Coordinates of C-alpha atoms in Angstrom, one line a residue:
M8 CA 117.7 65.1 82.8
A9 CA 117.0 66.1 86.4
R10 CA 113.3 65.9 86.9
H11 CA 111.6 68.2 89.4
G12 CA 107.9 67.7 88.9
R13 CA 105.2 65.2 88.6
T14 CA 105.0 62.5 86.1
W15 CA 102.1 60.5 84.5
M16 CA 101.8 57.9 81.7
L17 CA 99.9 58.2 78.4
P18 CA 99.7 56.3 75.1
I19 CA 101.2 57.8 72.0
M20 CA 101.8 56.2 68.6
G21 CA 101.0 52.8 70.0
A22 CA 103.5 53.1 72.9
L23 CA 103.3 54.2 76.5
M24 CA 104.6 57.7 77.0
T25 CA 105.7 59.5 80.1
T26 CA 104.9 63.2 80.4
T27 CA 106.8 65.4 82.9
V28 CA 105.9 68.9 84.0
F29 CA 108.9 70.7 85.3
A30 CA 108.7 72.9 88.4
Q31 CA 110.4 76.2 88.7
G32 CA 114.1 75.8 89.6
A33 CA 114.5 72.7 87.3
M34 CA 117.9 72.2 85.8
T35 CA 118.8 70.7 82.4
D36 CA 121.0 67.6 82.1
V37 CA 124.0 69.9 81.5
G38 CA 123.4 71.9 84.7
T39 CA 121.8 75.1 83.3
P40 CA 118.5 76.5 84.6
R41 CA 115.7 75.2 82.4
S42 CA 113.9 78.5 82.5
E43 CA 117.0 80.2 81.0
T44 CA 117.8 77.6 78.4
M45 CA 116.4 77.1 74.9
I46 CA 116.8 73.5 73.8
V47 CA 116.8 72.6 70.1
Q48 CA 116.8 69.2 68.4
T49 CA 119.9 69.1 66.2
F50 CA 119.4 69.3 62.4
D51 CA 121.5 66.3 61.5
G52 CA 121.4 64.2 64.7
R53 CA 124.8 63.3 66.1
S54 CA 128.0 64.9 64.8
S55 CA 130.7 62.4 63.8
N56 CA 133.5 65.0 64.6
P57 CA 132.2 67.6 67.0
S58 CA 135.8 68.9 67.6
A59 CA 136.0 70.1 64.0
Q60 CA 135.3 73.8 64.6
N61 CA 137.6 75.4 62.1
P62 CA 135.4 77.2 59.6
L63 CA 138.3 77.2 57.0
N64 CA 137.7 73.5 56.7
S65 CA 134.6 71.4 56.7
Y66 CA 133.4 71.5 60.3
A67 CA 130.5 70.5 62.6
I68 CA 128.3 73.2 61.1
W69 CA 125.0 72.1 62.6
R70 CA 125.9 72.8 66.2
G71 CA 125.0 76.5 66.4
F72 CA 128.0 78.0 64.7
R73 CA 126.3 80.0 62.0
E74 CA 123.3 80.6 64.1
L75 CA 125.0 81.7 67.3
G76 CA 128.8 81.8 66.8
W77 CA 129.5 83.5 63.5
A78 CA 128.6 87.1 62.4
A79 CA 128.5 88.3 58.8
L80 CA 129.4 91.6 57.2
W81 CA 125.7 91.7 56.0
E82 CA 122.9 89.5 57.3
M83 CA 119.6 88.6 55.6
D84 CA 116.2 89.6 56.9
T85 CA 114.5 86.4 56.1
A86 CA 111.0 87.9 56.6
T87 CA 111.6 90.2 53.6
G88 CA 114.5 88.9 51.6
E89 CA 116.4 92.1 52.2
S90 CA 120.0 92.4 53.5
Y91 CA 121.1 94.5 56.4
P92 CA 124.6 95.4 57.9
E93 CA 125.9 93.4 60.8
L94 CA 129.7 93.5 61.1
A95 CA 129.8 96.2 58.4
D96 CA 129.1 99.8 59.1
G97 CA 126.6 100.3 56.3
F98 CA 126.6 98.9 52.8
P99 CA 129.7 98.7 50.5
E100 CA 130.9 101.5 48.3
V101 CA 131.2 100.5 44.7
L102 CA 134.4 102.0 43.4
N103 CA 134.2 101.4 39.6
D104 CA 131.6 101.0 36.9
E105 CA 132.5 97.4 36.3
H106 CA 131.4 96.4 39.8
T107 CA 134.7 94.7 40.5
K108 CA 136.1 97.0 43.2
F109 CA 134.4 97.7 46.6
R110 CA 135.2 99.5 49.8
V111 CA 133.9 98.2 53.1
K112 CA 133.8 99.7 56.5
I113 CA 133.3 97.7 59.7
R114 CA 131.8 98.8 63.0
E115 CA 134.2 99.8 65.8
G116 CA 134.0 98.2 69.2
I117 CA 133.4 94.6 68.1
K118 CA 135.1 92.0 70.2
W119 CA 135.8 88.3 69.8
S120 CA 134.3 86.0 72.4
D121 CA 137.7 85.9 74.2
G122 CA 137.6 89.7 74.6
E123 CA 140.1 90.5 71.8
D124 CA 139.2 93.3 69.3
F125 CA 137.9 92.4 65.9
N126 CA 139.2 94.6 63.2
V127 CA 140.3 94.6 59.5
D128 CA 143.5 92.7 60.5
D129 CA 141.4 89.6 61.1
I130 CA 139.8 90.0 57.7
I131 CA 143.1 90.4 55.9
F132 CA 144.5 87.5 57.8
T133 CA 141.6 85.3 56.8
F134 CA 142.1 86.3 53.1
D135 CA 145.8 85.6 53.4
T136 CA 145.3 82.2 54.9
A137 CA 142.6 81.1 52.5
F138 CA 144.8 82.0 49.5
K139 CA 148.0 80.6 50.9
Y140 CA 146.5 77.2 51.7
R141 CA 143.7 77.1 49.1
D142 CA 144.8 73.7 47.9
K143 CA 144.7 72.2 51.4
L144 CA 141.8 73.9 53.2
T145 CA 138.4 72.5 52.3
N146 CA 136.1 75.5 52.9
V147 CA 137.7 78.5 51.3
S148 CA 136.8 78.2 47.6
A149 CA 134.0 80.8 48.0
I150 CA 136.7 83.4 48.9
T151 CA 139.4 82.3 46.5
R152 CA 137.1 82.1 43.5
L153 CA 135.4 85.4 44.2
V154 CA 138.2 87.6 45.3
D155 CA 141.1 88.7 43.0
S156 CA 142.9 91.1 45.4
Y157 CA 142.3 92.9 48.7
E158 CA 143.9 95.7 50.7
K159 CA 143.7 97.1 54.2
I160 CA 143.0 100.9 54.2
D161 CA 142.8 101.3 58.0
D162 CA 141.8 99.3 61.0
H163 CA 138.1 99.5 60.1
T164 CA 138.2 99.8 56.3
F165 CA 139.3 97.5 53.5
E166 CA 138.9 97.2 49.8
V167 CA 138.2 94.1 47.6
T168 CA 138.7 93.6 43.9
T169 CA 136.7 90.7 42.5
A170 CA 137.8 88.4 39.7
T171 CA 134.6 89.1 37.7
P172 CA 131.8 91.7 37.9
V173 CA 129.7 91.2 41.1
Y174 CA 126.4 92.8 41.4
D175 CA 125.4 90.8 44.5
F176 CA 128.6 91.6 46.5
V177 CA 126.6 92.0 49.8
T178 CA 125.2 88.4 49.6
R179 CA 128.4 86.9 48.2
M180 CA 130.5 88.4 51.0
G181 CA 127.7 88.1 53.6
V182 CA 124.5 86.0 54.0
Y183 CA 122.2 85.1 51.2
T184 CA 119.9 82.8 53.0
W185 CA 121.2 80.4 55.7
G186 CA 124.7 81.7 56.4
M187 CA 128.0 82.9 55.0
P188 CA 129.8 80.8 52.5
F189 CA 132.9 81.5 54.6
N190 CA 133.7 82.9 58.0
W191 CA 136.3 85.2 59.4
V192 CA 138.8 83.7 61.9
P193 CA 140.7 85.4 64.8
Q194 CA 144.2 86.3 63.7
H195 CA 145.5 86.1 67.3
V196 CA 144.4 82.5 67.6
F197 CA 145.3 81.2 64.1
E198 CA 148.5 83.1 63.1
P199 CA 150.8 81.4 65.7
L200 CA 149.8 78.0 64.3
G201 CA 151.7 78.5 61.0
D202 CA 151.2 75.6 58.7
E203 CA 149.3 73.8 61.3
V204 CA 146.3 76.0 60.5
V205 CA 145.4 73.4 57.9
T206 CA 144.8 70.6 60.5
F207 CA 143.7 72.9 63.4
Q208 CA 140.5 71.7 65.0
N209 CA 139.8 75.0 66.7
A210 CA 137.8 73.6 69.6
P211 CA 136.3 75.3 71.5
A212 CA 136.1 78.0 68.8
V213 CA 136.6 81.7 69.5
T214 CA 133.6 83.4 67.9
L215 CA 132.0 86.7 67.1
G216 CA 128.3 86.1 67.9
A217 CA 126.5 87.1 71.1
Y218 CA 126.9 83.5 72.3
K219 CA 130.0 81.5 73.0
I220 CA 130.6 77.7 73.4
K221 CA 130.4 76.7 77.0
E222 CA 131.0 73.0 76.4
F223 CA 130.2 70.2 74.0
D224 CA 129.9 66.5 74.0
P225 CA 133.0 64.8 72.5
N226 CA 130.7 62.0 71.3
G227 CA 128.8 64.5 69.2
F228 CA 125.3 64.4 70.8
W229 CA 125.1 67.9 72.1
Q230 CA 126.7 71.4 72.3
L231 CA 125.9 74.1 74.8
W232 CA 126.2 77.9 74.1
E233 CA 126.2 80.6 76.7
L234 CA 125.3 84.3 76.3
R235 CA 128.4 86.4 76.5
E236 CA 128.7 88.9 79.3
D237 CA 129.8 91.4 76.7
W238 CA 127.0 90.5 74.3
D239 CA 126.6 94.2 73.4
E240 CA 130.2 94.1 72.0
S241 CA 129.6 91.0 69.8
G242 CA 129.2 91.2 66.1
W243 CA 125.4 91.0 66.1
N244 CA 124.8 94.7 66.6
I245 CA 121.9 94.2 69.0
D246 CA 120.6 96.7 71.6
E247 CA 118.7 94.5 74.1
E248 CA 120.0 91.6 76.1
P249 CA 118.4 88.4 75.0
A250 CA 116.3 86.6 77.6
V251 CA 117.8 83.3 76.5
K252 CA 121.0 82.8 78.5
Y253 CA 121.8 79.3 77.1
V254 CA 121.1 77.5 73.8
Y255 CA 121.4 73.8 74.0
Y256 CA 121.6 71.8 70.8
K257 CA 120.9 68.1 71.5
D258 CA 120.1 65.0 69.5
F259 CA 117.2 63.3 71.2
G260 CA 117.5 60.2 69.1
T261 CA 115.0 58.5 66.8
E262 CA 111.7 60.2 66.1
E263 CA 109.8 58.0 68.6
T264 CA 112.2 59.0 71.3
R265 CA 112.1 62.6 70.3
A266 CA 108.3 62.7 70.4
L267 CA 108.4 61.3 73.9
A268 CA 110.9 63.9 75.0
F269 CA 109.0 66.7 73.2
V270 CA 105.8 65.9 75.0
Q271 CA 107.7 65.8 78.2
N272 CA 108.8 69.4 77.6
Q273 CA 112.5 68.3 77.5
Y274 CA 113.1 70.6 74.5
D275 CA 111.5 73.6 72.8
V276 CA 112.0 73.3 69.0
D277 CA 112.1 70.2 66.8
T278 CA 113.6 69.9 63.4
F279 CA 111.7 67.9 60.6
M280 CA 109.4 65.7 62.8
S281 CA 107.0 63.8 60.6
P282 CA 103.4 65.2 60.5
D283 CA 101.8 62.1 62.1
S284 CA 104.2 62.3 65.1
I285 CA 103.5 66.1 65.4
E286 CA 99.8 65.5 65.5
A287 CA 100.1 62.8 68.1
A288 CA 102.4 65.0 70.2
K289 CA 99.9 68.0 69.9
A290 CA 97.1 65.8 71.1
R291 CA 99.1 65.1 74.3
N292 CA 100.6 68.5 75.0
P293 CA 98.6 71.7 74.3
N294 CA 101.8 73.7 74.2
I295 CA 103.1 72.0 71.1
E296 CA 102.2 74.1 68.0
T297 CA 102.8 74.0 64.2
F298 CA 103.8 77.0 62.1
S299 CA 100.3 77.5 61.0
A300 CA 97.0 76.6 62.7
T301 CA 95.5 75.5 59.4
F302 CA 96.4 73.0 56.6
P303 CA 99.1 72.4 55.5
Y304 CA 100.3 73.6 58.9
H305 CA 104.0 74.0 58.1
D306 CA 106.3 76.7 56.6
M307 CA 106.8 76.3 52.9
N308 CA 109.0 79.3 52.3
D309 CA 112.5 77.8 52.4
A310 CA 114.8 79.0 49.7
C311 CA 115.4 75.4 48.6
S312 CA 113.2 72.6 47.4
Y313 CA 113.1 68.8 47.8
G314 CA 114.1 67.2 44.6
I315 CA 116.1 64.5 43.0
Y316 CA 119.7 64.9 41.8
I317 CA 120.4 62.9 38.6
N318 CA 123.9 62.1 37.4
N319 CA 123.2 63.5 33.9
Q320 CA 126.5 62.1 32.6
K321 CA 125.9 58.4 33.5
A322 CA 123.9 56.0 31.3
P323 CA 121.0 55.7 31.1
Y324 CA 120.3 59.0 32.9
D325 CA 122.1 60.9 30.2
M326 CA 119.0 60.5 28.1
P327 CA 116.1 63.0 28.7
E328 CA 113.6 60.3 27.9
V329 CA 114.8 58.3 30.9
R330 CA 114.7 61.3 33.2
W331 CA 111.1 62.2 32.0
A332 CA 110.1 58.6 32.5
L333 CA 111.2 58.8 36.1
A334 CA 109.2 62.0 36.6
L335 CA 106.0 60.6 35.0
A336 CA 106.2 57.3 36.9
L337 CA 106.4 59.2 40.2
D338 CA 103.0 59.6 41.9
L339 CA 103.7 62.8 43.8
E340 CA 100.2 63.0 45.3
Q341 CA 100.6 59.5 46.9
V342 CA 104.2 60.3 47.9
G343 CA 103.1 63.5 49.6
I344 CA 100.2 61.8 51.4
S345 CA 102.2 58.8 52.4
A346 CA 105.3 60.7 53.7
M347 CA 103.7 64.1 54.7
S348 CA 100.0 63.4 55.3
G349 CA 99.4 65.7 52.3
Q350 CA 101.1 68.6 54.0
F351 CA 103.3 69.9 51.1
K352 CA 103.4 72.3 48.2
A353 CA 104.3 70.9 44.8
S354 CA 106.9 72.8 42.7
P355 CA 107.5 71.6 39.1
L356 CA 110.0 74.3 38.3
P357 CA 113.6 73.9 39.6
L358 CA 113.1 76.4 42.5
A359 CA 110.9 76.9 45.4
D360 CA 107.5 78.5 44.8
T361 CA 107.3 81.2 47.5
P362 CA 105.6 84.6 47.9
I363 CA 108.9 86.2 46.8
T364 CA 109.8 83.9 43.9
N365 CA 106.3 83.3 42.6
P366 CA 105.8 86.7 40.8
L367 CA 109.3 86.6 39.5
Y368 CA 109.8 83.1 38.2
V369 CA 106.8 80.9 38.8
E370 CA 103.7 82.8 37.6
P371 CA 105.3 84.1 34.4
L372 CA 106.1 80.4 33.4
E373 CA 102.6 78.9 34.1
S374 CA 101.4 79.2 30.6
W375 CA 104.7 77.8 29.3
L376 CA 104.3 74.8 31.5
E377 CA 100.7 74.3 30.3
E378 CA 101.9 74.3 26.6
L379 CA 105.1 72.3 27.2
T380 CA 105.3 69.1 25.0
I381 CA 107.7 66.2 25.1
G382 CA 108.3 63.1 23.0
D383 CA 105.7 62.8 20.3
G384 CA 103.7 65.9 21.4
Y385 CA 102.6 64.7 24.9
K386 CA 101.7 67.5 27.4
P387 CA 103.0 66.3 30.8
F388 CA 101.8 69.2 33.0
N389 CA 98.8 68.7 35.4
T390 CA 97.3 72.1 36.3
D391 CA 94.7 70.3 38.5
F392 CA 97.2 68.7 40.8
G393 CA 96.3 70.9 43.8
A394 CA 92.5 70.5 43.3
D395 CA 92.9 66.8 42.9
L396 CA 94.9 66.7 46.2
V397 CA 92.2 68.6 48.0
E398 CA 89.6 66.2 46.8
T399 CA 91.7 63.2 47.8
L400 CA 92.4 64.5 51.3
A401 CA 88.8 65.3 51.8
A402 CA 87.8 61.8 50.8
Q403 CA 90.3 60.5 53.4
G404 CA 88.6 62.4 56.2
V405 CA 90.6 65.6 56.4
D406 CA 88.3 68.3 57.8
Q407 CA 87.1 70.4 54.8
A408 CA 87.3 73.5 56.9
Q409 CA 91.1 72.9 57.3
L410 CA 91.6 72.6 53.5
P411 CA 92.2 75.5 51.1
S412 CA 89.6 76.3 48.5
G413 CA 89.4 78.6 45.4
D414 CA 92.5 80.7 44.8
A415 CA 94.0 79.4 48.1
V416 CA 94.4 76.0 46.6
E417 CA 97.3 77.2 44.4
A418 CA 98.8 79.2 47.2
G419 CA 98.7 76.1 49.5
F420 CA 99.5 73.3 47.1
G421 CA 101.3 75.0 44.2
I422 CA 100.6 75.7 40.6
G423 CA 100.6 72.0 39.6
W424 CA 102.9 69.1 38.9
W425 CA 103.5 66.4 36.3
K426 CA 100.9 63.9 35.4
H427 CA 101.2 60.5 37.0
D428 CA 101.3 58.4 33.8
P429 CA 103.3 55.2 34.0
E430 CA 102.1 54.2 30.5
Q431 CA 103.6 57.4 29.0
A432 CA 106.7 56.7 31.1
A433 CA 107.0 53.2 29.5
K434 CA 106.6 54.7 26.0
M435 CA 109.5 57.2 26.8
L436 CA 111.7 54.3 27.8
E437 CA 110.7 52.1 24.9
S438 CA 111.6 54.9 22.5
V439 CA 115.2 54.5 23.6
G440 CA 115.3 50.8 23.5
M441 CA 114.4 50.0 27.1
A442 CA 111.7 47.5 27.9
K443 CA 110.4 45.4 30.8
G444 CA 112.1 42.0 31.3
A445 CA 110.6 38.8 32.5
D446 CA 110.8 39.9 36.1
G447 CA 108.6 43.0 35.3
F448 CA 111.4 45.5 35.7
F449 CA 112.8 47.7 32.9
T450 CA 116.1 46.8 31.5
M451 CA 119.0 48.7 29.9
P452 CA 118.9 49.2 26.1
D453 CA 121.2 46.2 25.7
G454 CA 118.9 44.0 27.7
S455 CA 121.0 43.9 30.9
P456 CA 119.4 44.4 34.3
W457 CA 118.9 48.0 35.4
V458 CA 119.0 48.6 39.1
L459 CA 118.4 52.2 40.2
E460 CA 120.8 53.2 43.0
F461 CA 118.7 55.8 44.9
V462 CA 120.4 57.4 47.9
I463 CA 118.2 58.8 50.8
P464 CA 119.0 60.0 54.3
G465 CA 118.9 57.7 57.3
D466 CA 116.9 58.5 60.4
W467 CA 118.7 61.8 60.9
N468 CA 116.2 63.4 58.5
K469 CA 113.0 61.4 59.0
V470 CA 110.9 63.6 56.7
L471 CA 113.2 63.4 53.7
Q472 CA 113.8 59.7 54.4
R473 CA 110.1 59.0 54.3
V474 CA 109.7 61.0 51.0
G475 CA 112.6 59.0 49.6
F476 CA 111.1 55.7 50.5
S477 CA 107.7 56.7 49.1
I478 CA 109.3 57.7 45.8
A479 CA 111.1 54.4 45.6
D480 CA 107.8 52.6 46.2
S481 CA 106.1 54.6 43.4
W482 CA 108.9 53.8 41.0
R483 CA 108.8 50.1 41.8
Q484 CA 105.1 50.0 41.1
A485 CA 105.8 51.4 37.7
G486 CA 108.4 48.7 36.9
F487 CA 111.7 50.3 38.1
N488 CA 114.0 48.0 40.1
V489 CA 115.0 50.5 42.9
N490 CA 117.6 50.1 45.6
A491 CA 116.7 52.8 48.1
R492 CA 119.9 53.1 50.2
Q493 CA 119.8 54.9 53.5
V494 CA 123.0 56.6 54.6
D495 CA 124.2 58.7 57.5
N496 CA 124.8 62.4 57.2
G497 CA 128.5 62.1 56.4
E498 CA 128.0 59.6 53.6
F499 CA 125.1 61.6 52.3
G500 CA 127.4 64.5 51.7
T501 CA 130.1 62.3 50.2
V502 CA 127.6 60.9 47.7
Q503 CA 126.4 64.4 46.9
T504 CA 129.9 65.5 45.9
T505 CA 131.2 62.3 44.3
N506 CA 130.1 61.4 40.7
A507 CA 131.3 57.8 41.0
R508 CA 129.0 57.2 44.0
M509 CA 125.9 59.0 42.7
E510 CA 123.2 58.0 40.3
L511 CA 120.1 59.3 41.9
Q512 CA 119.9 61.2 45.2
I513 CA 117.0 62.9 47.0
N514 CA 118.2 66.2 48.3
W515 CA 117.0 69.5 49.7
S516 CA 119.2 71.9 47.7
N517 CA 118.6 71.3 44.0
S518 CA 118.2 75.1 43.7
C519 CA 118.1 77.6 46.4
T520 CA 116.6 80.9 45.3
Y521 CA 115.2 83.3 48.0
N522 CA 114.6 86.4 45.9
A523 CA 115.5 87.7 42.4
N524 CA 119.0 86.5 42.7
W525 CA 119.0 83.1 40.9
Q526 CA 122.8 83.4 40.6
N527 CA 123.1 82.3 44.2
S528 CA 122.6 78.7 43.1
W529 CA 122.9 78.6 39.4
R530 CA 126.1 80.5 39.0
N531 CA 127.7 77.1 39.8
F532 CA 126.4 75.7 36.5
R533 CA 129.7 76.1 34.8
A534 CA 131.9 73.9 32.6
D535 CA 134.8 74.0 35.1
N536 CA 132.4 72.6 37.7
V537 CA 131.9 69.4 35.7
L538 CA 133.9 66.2 36.4
P539 CA 133.8 62.9 34.6
A540 CA 130.8 60.7 35.3
D541 CA 133.0 58.1 37.2
S542 CA 135.2 60.6 39.0
N543 CA 136.1 60.1 42.6
D544 CA 137.3 63.7 43.0
A545 CA 135.0 65.9 45.1
L546 CA 132.8 68.4 43.1
V547 CA 133.3 72.0 44.2
Q548 CA 129.7 72.9 43.2
N549 CA 127.1 72.0 40.6
Y550 CA 125.9 69.1 42.7
A551 CA 123.0 68.7 40.2
R552 CA 125.5 67.6 37.5
I553 CA 124.2 70.1 34.9
V554 CA 126.2 69.8 31.7
D555 CA 124.0 72.0 29.4
E556 CA 126.2 74.4 27.4
R557 CA 123.2 76.7 26.8
I558 CA 122.9 77.2 30.6
F559 CA 126.6 77.7 31.0
D560 CA 126.4 80.5 28.4
I561 CA 123.5 82.2 30.1
V562 CA 125.2 82.0 33.5
S563 CA 128.4 83.6 32.1
E564 CA 126.5 86.4 30.3
S565 CA 124.5 87.2 33.4
A566 CA 127.5 87.9 35.5
S567 CA 127.7 91.4 34.2
L568 CA 123.9 92.1 34.7
E569 CA 122.5 94.0 37.7
I570 CA 120.5 91.7 40.0
G571 CA 116.8 92.1 39.6
T572 CA 116.7 93.8 36.2
E573 CA 114.2 92.4 33.7
E574 CA 117.0 91.0 31.5
F575 CA 118.6 89.3 34.6
V576 CA 115.2 87.8 35.7
E577 CA 114.4 86.7 32.2
N578 CA 117.7 84.8 32.0
G579 CA 116.7 83.0 35.1
R580 CA 113.4 82.0 33.6
Q581 CA 115.2 80.7 30.5
I582 CA 117.5 78.5 32.7
A583 CA 114.4 77.2 34.5
K584 CA 112.9 76.3 31.1
Y585 CA 116.0 74.4 29.9
L586 CA 116.3 72.5 33.2
T587 CA 112.6 71.6 33.0
E588 CA 112.2 70.7 29.4
D589 CA 115.0 68.2 29.6
M590 CA 114.2 67.2 33.2
Q591 CA 117.8 67.7 34.2
M592 CA 116.6 67.6 37.8
I593 CA 113.3 66.4 39.2
N594 CA 112.0 69.1 41.5
L595 CA 109.4 67.8 43.8
M596 CA 108.1 70.3 46.4
N597 CA 108.9 73.3 48.6
I598 CA 110.7 72.0 51.6
P599 CA 107.9 71.3 54.1
T600 CA 109.7 72.6 57.1
T601 CA 108.0 70.7 59.9
I602 CA 109.3 72.7 62.9
P603 CA 106.9 72.3 65.8
T604 CA 107.6 74.4 68.9
N605 CA 106.8 73.8 72.6
S606 CA 105.7 77.0 74.4
T607 CA 106.1 75.6 77.9
Y608 CA 109.2 77.6 78.6
W609 CA 109.4 80.1 75.7
T610 CA 106.8 81.9 73.6
N611 CA 106.8 84.3 70.6
F612 CA 108.4 81.9 68.1
P613 CA 108.1 82.8 64.4
K614 CA 104.7 81.7 63.1
Q615 CA 102.5 82.3 60.0
D616 CA 100.8 85.2 61.8
N617 CA 104.0 86.4 63.5
F618 CA 106.5 86.1 60.6
Y619 CA 109.4 88.2 61.9
A620 CA 112.0 85.7 60.6
A621 CA 112.1 82.3 58.9
P622 CA 111.5 79.7 61.6
Y623 CA 114.6 77.6 60.8
T624 CA 116.9 76.8 63.7
W625 CA 119.8 75.9 61.3
W626 CA 119.9 79.3 59.5
S627 CA 121.9 82.3 60.7
S628 CA 118.6 84.2 61.1
F629 CA 117.9 81.9 64.1
K630 CA 119.5 84.8 66.0
K631 CA 116.2 86.6 65.4
T632 CA 114.3 83.9 67.2
V633 CA 116.8 83.7 70.0
T634 CA 116.6 87.5 70.6
N635 CA 112.8 87.7 70.3
V636 CA 111.4 84.7 72.2
E637 CA 110.1 85.5 75.7
P638 CA 110.2 83.4 78.9
T639 CA 106.9 82.1 80.2
G640 CA 108.1 82.1 83.8
Q641 CA 108.0 78.3 84.1

């Protein structure tokens, strides 16, 4: 980066760090004015194939596409959980009582980033292409499984008939939380390709958002977006010109290197920096801020949770006793302190505990959790988890004034979690014939060695990586022989979708429920989304490997229920009970979204006391941040 300012040295995290203050007129390393450029650490580090920009296939998604490039029929207001029209001109008209036929109007005057008109022909072409090449394209199943037929009415009106009743059509065809499950493509670009559409890279992509790709690094380290001159004709439906002219996604490397660059004001928003690095950076640069000024400092309202996927079809994980043993042997308090400095919110149920989901799904099941028994009548739930954590943190020197007290303990640290009870875990394993061998590790029922293959992210997600390592340490202390295997982002996704390669995997998307609509995640718990335990074929959905017929039946029955009705919500609670009582997935905590910001160049980021949008730079709602931040004049 071109440096136009003064520099001095300071120690940070045991190393010597250089801090640079940029003068007015400074330029970024890609030649844009720093004062007009928002710079964001990429979500997944380096992209292995940055030229993959065709949204009909798997593509380099974490480079600003859904945040800046795509536009949806309906977007999600992530501050409220309510949908609003974006490309669409209002909400859809339901044309029959069965909720299988819908009419949609789109706004007039929308243009693609190359100046061509966007209209219903683009939508019909996208449908046609998805269905024609459904067996070859890798990112169209959301369309082809949802839609039964479609028809153009006029240039700005189309109708869709769905294969089954759909009461959440707006979020199925638009954004539910972080982005659309599929994206429209420009007919004028894709149609001349013919069959080559299947292998088309589409770089640089023609897009609908207010920003367009200016250039990108073929090695995958960065991508630069530029505000369109015709931003007011984009698909975003905004009235005021954003102050941010350029958005620059860049991988700044390992966390130590990132912290150095962050303190030097080289970028504005980080993604999942560990709490100790954040604290060290804050101490050296007063412009670096966390989401909240008080403990636990970070946003805990993501739709998803951190949890552990289990291959429920593979021995010995096909036994609930084994899965419960893993949960009871896991010391979540120590994991959270070791990996997150105690800055986390426990969530025992298989969904995030947020202000929106708590009154619907969490609070109504508290008494059920307290009375839950397993095995020979053992009660595994610890209602005092949060209070115990406060006491431990205070004993370790955390300022008592920064810790929650009274009712705020539950709001901050959750309703509780499972007891840390290695002795009970051992009893559960012994009940199915598993015992410790001479080496101190538990064996399989036939006496053969049992090595747990536990897949965790590499350095591209430092926080989740640290949580994974801490869990592995906790299990080893309880007598489990764990191989914690770090993988890059590409292999992480492959393991997630391939039964033959997955036994246990820490993940952030066990269940993603943002409001009453639990079907957003759990509709994928279906018999036709189950593959053999040793299959090398890619799973379409159901990455949690749920094989419970009771759950399949509830999911099927709920397809014809209106979202948010008491019957629909109660069905979601029952699924949560089934998943929990058999420990079909080990939910850990709300995602502690550690997203520090640097206000040297830009202010008015979403914060606890200024929550106009979720603060996530990898959700489509990041457009709210881009259009609301204000320049400081630096």
